[in-house]
């Protein structure tokens, strides 16, 4: 949660960060430069996924998780204290871009080892619920970021928020760094230590073992692309509400707060249901609902922009849309052998995030700009939902037990 807070908070303050580090002749230009820097953090995520993921398979989950957290903490401190463009000129955006790339590397190697670790410590009948703590922690991070943003918008003027308010949100994440490192140092290791564990991994070979699971990996990439687009477009709603619908910042942050909070419930509920009824039903049924209700929801929001439509519309989509992906996380980790579990999950996750998460907000902003149609985000979400549903239908059922039996 602490690591994702550091990474996600940037998107909530994209407008303010754009004004600080990327002054441009137009609001659109400044926002696009800021979002491009947000996307820069995704470029290095596949590299981090490969390096830290394989490291976790061969050396251990705990060392990999400690390293990724330390790198993320260092980067968030750099961003939070970097002077503005008006103070140090071109050096400011360069420093921020490098720090974002370091964040991407760290987070790329975070999800795979963490998800593998949760699977390996969980009893078989509760694997999905335990694994659900991983996406749940991401949603807690997004909720915390939205809550901090909401509080800051309520207590600061727009000028204060742009000048130093957003830095407070980042420094909160930096303050938590020592606590996170202490927590991870106390974790027991799940990878066999010594020569046997290392030899098994090296002899099998990540690439050779991964090829045997090529079909599941390809389907997982499609599902992760779908979920990534949905996640980052949802997070963009704070900016969308302000920039496109001209909603007050406090309402925009409240929308993110409510939708992310409901996704916490959805992630945990999805894990519990996947343990009880199997993985595939909990992937497919909610995804169909999302596919059917996305466009009507956007019609309501655009036709009657305001607190009620945003809170109830995005809230409902967020809750339902978070159900399938916890079941998917369980399916994908269960389908992979331990020798490649951390590396493959991290790499595929990072590739999907880099390809679709890093571009999602740019694509939506571009679609809104060229079409002038506030319904443009719905088009992208519908395409992503359809691709995800197809891949979910083709995934194997991996649940070891159902109904706790």
mmCIF file of C-alpha atoms in Angstrom, residues 36-323:
data_model
loop_
_atom_site.group_PDB
_atom_site.id
_atom_site.type_symbol
_atom_site.label_atom_id
_atom_site.label_comp_id
_atom_site.label_asym_id
_atom_site.label_seq_id
_atom_site.Cartn_x
_atom_site.Cartn_y
_atom_site.Cartn_z
ATOM 1 C CA UNK A 36 3.664 12.064 -20.282
ATOM 2 C CA UNK A 37 5.956 12.168 -17.242
ATOM 3 C CA UNK A 38 3.431 10.053 -15.345
ATOM 4 C CA UNK A 39 3.701 7.637 -18.264
ATOM 5 C CA UNK A 40 7.510 7.704 -18.072
ATOM 6 C CA UNK A 41 7.200 5.743 -14.854
ATOM 7 C CA UNK A 42 5.750 2.877 -16.868
ATOM 8 C CA UNK A 43 8.612 2.619 -19.357
ATOM 9 C CA UNK A 44 10.945 1.070 -16.798
ATOM 10 C CA UNK A 45 8.368 -1.193 -15.188
ATOM 11 C CA UNK A 46 9.037 -4.179 -17.494
ATOM 12 C CA UNK A 47 12.761 -3.858 -16.741
ATOM 13 C CA UNK A 48 12.042 -3.833 -13.026
ATOM 14 C CA UNK A 49 9.655 -6.747 -13.466
ATOM 15 C CA UNK A 50 12.287 -8.871 -15.195
ATOM 16 C CA UNK A 51 15.224 -7.938 -12.943
ATOM 17 C CA UNK A 52 13.516 -7.924 -9.549
ATOM 18 C CA UNK A 53 11.049 -10.695 -10.448
ATOM 19 C CA UNK A 54 13.793 -13.151 -11.405
ATOM 20 C CA UNK A 55 15.803 -11.970 -8.405
ATOM 21 C CA UNK A 56 12.860 -12.913 -6.177
ATOM 22 C CA UNK A 57 12.642 -16.400 -7.725
ATOM 23 C CA UNK A 58 16.349 -17.111 -7.316
ATOM 24 C CA UNK A 59 17.364 -15.246 -4.175
ATOM 25 C CA UNK A 60 14.113 -14.823 -2.282
ATOM 26 C CA UNK A 61 10.884 -12.852 -2.046
ATOM 27 C CA UNK A 62 11.941 -10.764 0.951
ATOM 28 C CA UNK A 63 15.196 -9.326 -0.504
ATOM 29 C CA UNK A 64 13.385 -8.366 -3.708
ATOM 30 C CA UNK A 65 10.557 -6.677 -1.831
ATOM 31 C CA UNK A 66 12.981 -4.767 0.391
ATOM 32 C CA UNK A 67 14.949 -3.509 -2.591
ATOM 33 C CA UNK A 68 11.901 -2.354 -4.531
ATOM 34 C CA UNK A 69 10.553 -0.489 -1.506
ATOM 35 C CA UNK A 70 13.864 1.283 -0.852
ATOM 36 C CA UNK A 71 14.083 2.430 -4.487
ATOM 37 C CA UNK A 72 10.500 3.706 -4.450
ATOM 38 C CA UNK A 73 11.067 5.644 -1.238
ATOM 39 C CA UNK A 74 14.189 7.317 -2.605
ATOM 40 C CA UNK A 75 12.348 8.428 -5.743
ATOM 41 C CA UNK A 76 9.369 9.912 -3.890
ATOM 42 C CA UNK A 77 11.708 11.993 -1.730
ATOM 43 C CA UNK A 78 13.436 13.356 -4.839
ATOM 44 C CA UNK A 79 10.145 14.363 -6.496
ATOM 45 C CA UNK A 80 8.786 15.999 -3.361
ATOM 46 C CA UNK A 81 11.812 18.262 -2.840
ATOM 47 C CA UNK A 82 12.741 19.111 -6.447
ATOM 48 C CA UNK A 83 12.506 22.887 -7.039
ATOM 49 C CA UNK A 84 10.138 24.185 -9.710
ATOM 50 C CA UNK A 85 10.949 24.964 -13.335
ATOM 51 C CA UNK A 86 10.881 28.666 -12.514
ATOM 52 C CA UNK A 87 13.600 28.089 -9.905
ATOM 53 C CA UNK A 88 16.128 25.782 -11.597
ATOM 54 C CA UNK A 89 14.910 25.681 -15.189
ATOM 55 C CA UNK A 90 15.197 22.593 -17.386
ATOM 56 C CA UNK A 91 16.876 20.595 -14.612
ATOM 57 C CA UNK A 92 13.539 20.387 -12.779
ATOM 58 C CA UNK A 93 11.586 18.313 -15.348
ATOM 59 C CA UNK A 94 14.676 16.173 -16.049
ATOM 60 C CA UNK A 95 15.015 15.275 -12.361
ATOM 61 C CA UNK A 96 11.313 14.491 -12.076
ATOM 62 C CA UNK A 97 11.356 12.279 -15.177
ATOM 63 C CA UNK A 98 14.358 10.305 -13.878
ATOM 64 C CA UNK A 99 12.703 9.883 -10.481
ATOM 65 C CA UNK A 100 9.500 8.660 -12.135
ATOM 66 C CA UNK A 101 11.494 6.105 -14.128
ATOM 67 C CA UNK A 102 13.133 4.878 -10.915
ATOM 68 C CA UNK A 103 9.676 4.569 -9.372
ATOM 69 C CA UNK A 104 8.567 2.531 -12.366
ATOM 70 C CA UNK A 105 11.529 0.174 -12.038
ATOM 71 C CA UNK A 106 10.797 -0.342 -8.347
ATOM 72 C CA UNK A 107 7.081 -0.929 -8.804
ATOM 73 C CA UNK A 108 7.682 -3.231 -11.775
ATOM 74 C CA UNK A 109 9.477 -5.607 -9.414
ATOM 75 C CA UNK A 110 6.937 -5.225 -6.630
ATOM 76 C CA UNK A 111 3.712 -6.871 -7.755
ATOM 77 C CA UNK A 112 5.110 -10.224 -8.915
ATOM 78 C CA UNK A 113 7.112 -11.129 -5.796
ATOM 79 C CA UNK A 114 4.381 -9.817 -3.492
ATOM 80 C CA UNK A 115 1.585 -11.748 -5.198
ATOM 81 C CA UNK A 116 3.724 -14.901 -5.321
ATOM 82 C CA UNK A 117 4.519 -14.467 -1.648
ATOM 83 C CA UNK A 118 0.844 -14.188 -0.698
ATOM 84 C CA UNK A 119 0.031 -17.363 -2.640
ATOM 85 C CA UNK A 120 2.856 -19.252 -0.965
ATOM 86 C CA UNK A 121 1.830 -18.360 2.592
ATOM 87 C CA UNK A 122 -1.927 -18.927 2.069
ATOM 88 C CA UNK A 123 -3.879 -22.114 2.866
ATOM 89 C CA UNK A 124 -5.262 -23.609 -0.387
ATOM 90 C CA UNK A 125 -8.899 -22.970 0.504
ATOM 91 C CA UNK A 126 -8.222 -19.252 1.068
ATOM 92 C CA UNK A 127 -5.679 -18.427 -1.607
ATOM 93 C CA UNK A 128 -7.854 -15.986 -3.541
ATOM 94 C CA UNK A 129 -8.823 -14.106 -0.393
ATOM 95 C CA UNK A 130 -5.212 -13.816 0.738
ATOM 96 C CA UNK A 131 -4.069 -12.804 -2.748
ATOM 97 C CA UNK A 132 -6.855 -10.213 -2.779
ATOM 98 C CA UNK A 133 -4.797 -8.278 -0.229
ATOM 99 C CA UNK A 134 -2.489 -7.308 -3.106
ATOM 100 C CA UNK A 135 -5.064 -5.484 -5.286
ATOM 101 C CA UNK A 136 -6.781 -4.345 -2.082
ATOM 102 C CA UNK A 137 -3.589 -2.659 -0.965
ATOM 103 C CA UNK A 138 -3.435 -0.861 -4.313
ATOM 104 C CA UNK A 139 -6.964 0.423 -3.809
ATOM 105 C CA UNK A 140 -6.175 1.471 -0.236
ATOM 106 C CA UNK A 141 -3.244 3.425 -1.645
ATOM 107 C CA UNK A 142 -5.430 5.113 -4.256
ATOM 108 C CA UNK A 143 -8.058 5.868 -1.598
ATOM 109 C CA UNK A 144 -5.423 7.329 0.702
ATOM 110 C CA UNK A 145 -4.122 9.492 -2.132
ATOM 111 C CA UNK A 146 -7.622 10.716 -2.938
ATOM 112 C CA UNK A 147 -8.316 11.377 0.761
ATOM 113 C CA UNK A 148 -5.138 13.400 1.118
ATOM 114 C CA UNK A 149 -6.058 15.322 -2.032
ATOM 115 C CA UNK A 150 -9.582 15.955 -0.731
ATOM 116 C CA UNK A 151 -8.287 17.249 2.598
ATOM 117 C CA UNK A 152 -5.739 19.497 0.910
ATOM 118 C CA UNK A 153 -8.329 20.974 -1.458
ATOM 119 C CA UNK A 154 -10.578 21.695 1.517
ATOM 120 C CA UNK A 155 -7.878 23.381 3.595
ATOM 121 C CA UNK A 156 -5.822 25.186 0.950
ATOM 122 C CA UNK A 157 -6.433 27.778 -1.704
ATOM 123 C CA UNK A 158 -5.774 26.751 -5.323
ATOM 124 C CA UNK A 159 -2.587 28.840 -5.268
ATOM 125 C CA UNK A 160 -1.337 27.120 -2.110
ATOM 126 C CA UNK A 161 -2.191 23.680 -3.494
ATOM 127 C CA UNK A 162 -0.228 24.413 -6.650
ATOM 128 C CA UNK A 163 2.688 25.998 -4.823
ATOM 129 C CA UNK A 164 3.386 23.427 -2.107
ATOM 130 C CA UNK A 165 0.214 21.488 -1.259
ATOM 131 C CA UNK A 166 0.904 18.634 -3.656
ATOM 132 C CA UNK A 167 4.376 18.240 -2.132
ATOM 133 C CA UNK A 168 2.778 17.521 1.239
ATOM 134 C CA UNK A 169 0.951 14.564 -0.290
ATOM 135 C CA UNK A 170 4.244 13.180 -1.609
ATOM 136 C CA UNK A 171 6.129 13.742 1.661
ATOM 137 C CA UNK A 172 3.506 11.730 3.537
ATOM 138 C CA UNK A 173 4.593 8.744 1.464
ATOM 139 C CA UNK A 174 8.258 9.510 2.122
ATOM 140 C CA UNK A 175 7.703 9.643 5.883
ATOM 141 C CA UNK A 176 6.306 6.092 5.772
ATOM 142 C CA UNK A 177 9.511 4.702 4.192
ATOM 143 C CA UNK A 178 11.283 3.550 7.405
ATOM 144 C CA UNK A 179 8.092 1.883 8.654
ATOM 145 C CA UNK A 180 7.676 -0.064 5.412
ATOM 146 C CA UNK A 181 11.288 -1.231 5.416
ATOM 147 C CA UNK A 182 10.974 -2.395 9.029
ATOM 148 C CA UNK A 183 7.806 -4.340 8.218
ATOM 149 C CA UNK A 184 9.368 -6.189 5.320
ATOM 150 C CA UNK A 185 12.514 -7.118 7.223
ATOM 151 C CA UNK A 186 10.348 -9.171 9.613
ATOM 152 C CA UNK A 187 8.739 -11.349 6.911
ATOM 153 C CA UNK A 188 9.576 -15.079 6.756
ATOM 154 C CA UNK A 189 11.007 -16.308 3.448
ATOM 155 C CA UNK A 190 9.015 -18.723 1.238
ATOM 156 C CA UNK A 191 11.687 -19.615 -1.355
ATOM 157 C CA UNK A 192 13.879 -22.621 -0.439
ATOM 158 C CA UNK A 193 17.253 -21.278 0.645
ATOM 159 C CA UNK A 194 20.650 -22.588 -0.351
ATOM 160 C CA UNK A 195 21.850 -24.570 -3.312
ATOM 161 C CA UNK A 196 18.676 -26.580 -3.969
ATOM 162 C CA UNK A 197 16.422 -23.593 -4.568
ATOM 163 C CA UNK A 198 18.913 -21.744 -6.751
ATOM 164 C CA UNK A 199 19.824 -24.847 -8.761
ATOM 165 C CA UNK A 200 16.187 -25.745 -9.447
ATOM 166 C CA UNK A 201 15.492 -22.281 -10.791
ATOM 167 C CA UNK A 202 18.657 -22.072 -12.888
ATOM 168 C CA UNK A 203 18.374 -25.558 -14.379
ATOM 169 C CA UNK A 204 14.759 -25.129 -15.404
ATOM 170 C CA UNK A 205 15.299 -21.667 -16.831
ATOM 171 C CA UNK A 206 12.705 -18.927 -16.685
ATOM 172 C CA UNK A 207 12.306 -18.667 -20.429
ATOM 173 C CA UNK A 208 11.992 -22.418 -21.023
ATOM 174 C CA UNK A 209 9.400 -22.847 -18.281
ATOM 175 C CA UNK A 210 7.528 -19.735 -19.375
ATOM 176 C CA UNK A 211 7.139 -21.108 -22.913
ATOM 177 C CA UNK A 212 5.296 -24.121 -21.536
ATOM 178 C CA UNK A 213 2.710 -21.746 -20.113
ATOM 179 C CA UNK A 214 2.530 -19.474 -23.149
ATOM 180 C CA UNK A 215 -1.252 -19.672 -23.617
ATOM 181 C CA UNK A 216 -2.033 -18.683 -20.021
ATOM 182 C CA UNK A 217 0.565 -15.903 -20.188
ATOM 183 C CA UNK A 218 -0.962 -14.477 -23.389
ATOM 184 C CA UNK A 219 -4.462 -14.520 -21.900
ATOM 185 C CA UNK A 220 -3.128 -12.947 -18.719
ATOM 186 C CA UNK A 221 -1.590 -10.139 -20.738
ATOM 187 C CA UNK A 222 -4.971 -9.407 -22.326
ATOM 188 C CA UNK A 223 -6.756 -9.408 -18.959
ATOM 189 C CA UNK A 224 -4.120 -7.231 -17.343
ATOM 190 C CA UNK A 225 -4.331 -4.778 -20.235
ATOM 191 C CA UNK A 226 -8.085 -4.575 -19.716
ATOM 192 C CA UNK A 227 -7.791 -4.097 -15.974
ATOM 193 C CA UNK A 228 -4.983 -1.592 -16.326
ATOM 194 C CA UNK A 229 -6.931 0.626 -18.688
ATOM 195 C CA UNK A 230 -9.920 0.494 -16.372
ATOM 196 C CA UNK A 231 -7.807 1.311 -13.306
ATOM 197 C CA UNK A 232 -5.934 4.247 -14.752
ATOM 198 C CA UNK A 233 -8.927 5.741 -16.543
ATOM 199 C CA UNK A 234 -10.799 5.564 -13.223
ATOM 200 C CA UNK A 235 -7.912 7.306 -11.479
ATOM 201 C CA UNK A 236 -7.985 9.931 -14.233
ATOM 202 C CA UNK A 237 -11.527 10.838 -13.230
ATOM 203 C CA UNK A 238 -10.162 13.365 -10.737
ATOM 204 C CA UNK A 239 -8.576 15.274 -13.605
ATOM 205 C CA UNK A 240 -11.488 14.521 -15.985
ATOM 206 C CA UNK A 241 -14.050 15.918 -13.556
ATOM 207 C CA UNK A 242 -12.096 19.161 -13.190
ATOM 208 C CA UNK A 243 -10.771 19.634 -16.705
ATOM 209 C CA UNK A 244 -13.688 18.326 -18.841
ATOM 210 C CA UNK A 245 -16.796 18.491 -16.671
ATOM 211 C CA UNK A 246 -15.621 21.627 -14.809
ATOM 212 C CA UNK A 247 -16.481 20.151 -11.437
ATOM 213 C CA UNK A 248 -15.015 21.668 -8.261
ATOM 214 C CA UNK A 249 -11.752 19.997 -7.115
ATOM 215 C CA UNK A 250 -13.328 18.950 -3.812
ATOM 216 C CA UNK A 251 -16.089 17.015 -5.629
ATOM 217 C CA UNK A 252 -13.541 15.472 -8.006
ATOM 218 C CA UNK A 253 -11.391 14.199 -5.146
ATOM 219 C CA UNK A 254 -14.490 12.993 -3.290
ATOM 220 C CA UNK A 255 -15.414 10.954 -6.378
ATOM 221 C CA UNK A 256 -12.004 9.295 -6.410
ATOM 222 C CA UNK A 257 -12.223 8.715 -2.690
ATOM 223 C CA UNK A 258 -15.598 6.962 -2.937
ATOM 224 C CA UNK A 259 -14.800 4.922 -6.059
ATOM 225 C CA UNK A 260 -11.445 3.746 -4.707
ATOM 226 C CA UNK A 261 -13.001 2.922 -1.357
ATOM 227 C CA UNK A 262 -15.611 0.764 -3.058
ATOM 228 C CA UNK A 263 -12.875 -1.009 -5.011
ATOM 229 C CA UNK A 264 -11.342 -2.058 -1.695
ATOM 230 C CA UNK A 265 -14.605 -3.796 -0.848
ATOM 231 C CA UNK A 266 -14.825 -5.253 -4.353
ATOM 232 C CA UNK A 267 -11.304 -6.672 -4.270
ATOM 233 C CA UNK A 268 -11.840 -8.445 -0.951
ATOM 234 C CA UNK A 269 -15.301 -9.633 -1.940
ATOM 235 C CA UNK A 270 -13.967 -10.941 -5.245
ATOM 236 C CA UNK A 271 -11.331 -12.989 -3.421
ATOM 237 C CA UNK A 272 -13.853 -14.470 -0.995
ATOM 238 C CA UNK A 273 -16.281 -15.342 -3.799
ATOM 239 C CA UNK A 274 -13.504 -16.856 -5.950
ATOM 240 C CA UNK A 275 -12.591 -19.210 -3.104
ATOM 241 C CA UNK A 276 -16.215 -20.183 -2.639
ATOM 242 C CA UNK A 277 -17.459 -20.504 -6.227
ATOM 243 C CA UNK A 278 -14.310 -20.850 -8.324
ATOM 244 C CA UNK A 279 -12.217 -18.377 -10.290
ATOM 245 C CA UNK A 280 -13.948 -18.244 -13.678
ATOM 246 C CA UNK A 281 -17.518 -17.400 -12.586
ATOM 247 C CA UNK A 282 -16.246 -14.465 -10.534
ATOM 248 C CA UNK A 283 -14.144 -13.246 -13.454
ATOM 249 C CA UNK A 284 -16.832 -13.486 -16.120
ATOM 250 C CA UNK A 285 -20.141 -12.412 -14.547
ATOM 251 C CA UNK A 286 -19.055 -9.006 -13.167
ATOM 252 C CA UNK A 287 -17.147 -8.254 -16.362
ATOM 253 C CA UNK A 288 -20.348 -8.707 -18.384
ATOM 254 C CA UNK A 289 -22.126 -6.240 -16.095
ATOM 255 C CA UNK A 290 -19.336 -3.696 -16.581
ATOM 256 C CA UNK A 291 -19.555 -4.104 -20.340
ATOM 257 C CA UNK A 292 -23.308 -3.468 -20.291
ATOM 258 C CA UNK A 293 -23.384 -0.504 -17.898
ATOM 259 C CA UNK A 294 -20.292 1.563 -18.751
ATOM 260 C CA UNK A 295 -21.831 3.625 -21.553
ATOM 261 C CA UNK A 296 -25.164 4.343 -19.804
ATOM 262 C CA UNK A 297 -23.238 5.456 -16.739
ATOM 263 C CA UNK A 298 -21.180 7.931 -18.746
ATOM 264 C CA UNK A 299 -24.328 9.218 -20.449
ATOM 265 C CA UNK A 300 -25.745 9.996 -17.007
ATOM 266 C CA UNK A 301 -22.540 11.642 -15.774
ATOM 267 C CA UNK A 302 -22.094 13.809 -18.854
ATOM 268 C CA UNK A 303 -25.797 14.673 -19.064
ATOM 269 C CA UNK A 304 -26.050 15.645 -15.394
ATOM 270 C CA UNK A 305 -22.518 16.353 -14.147
ATOM 271 C CA UNK A 306 -22.338 16.724 -10.415
ATOM 272 C CA UNK A 307 -21.757 14.987 -7.148
ATOM 273 C CA UNK A 308 -24.613 12.481 -7.364
ATOM 274 C CA UNK A 309 -23.899 11.184 -10.855
ATOM 275 C CA UNK A 310 -20.148 11.041 -10.295
ATOM 276 C CA UNK A 311 -20.332 9.395 -6.883
ATOM 277 C CA UNK A 312 -23.019 6.833 -7.723
ATOM 278 C CA UNK A 313 -22.048 6.269 -11.362
ATOM 279 C CA UNK A 314 -18.316 5.782 -10.946
ATOM 280 C CA UNK A 315 -18.864 4.212 -7.555
ATOM 281 C CA UNK A 316 -21.030 1.421 -8.945
ATOM 282 C CA UNK A 317 -18.691 0.748 -11.873
ATOM 283 C CA UNK A 318 -15.692 0.719 -9.536
ATOM 284 C CA UNK A 319 -17.268 -1.781 -7.155
ATOM 285 C CA UNK A 320 -18.414 -4.210 -9.845
ATOM 286 C CA UNK A 321 -15.322 -3.780 -11.992
ATOM 287 C CA UNK A 322 -12.954 -4.697 -9.171
ATOM 288 C CA UNK A 323 -14.528 -8.127 -8.569
#
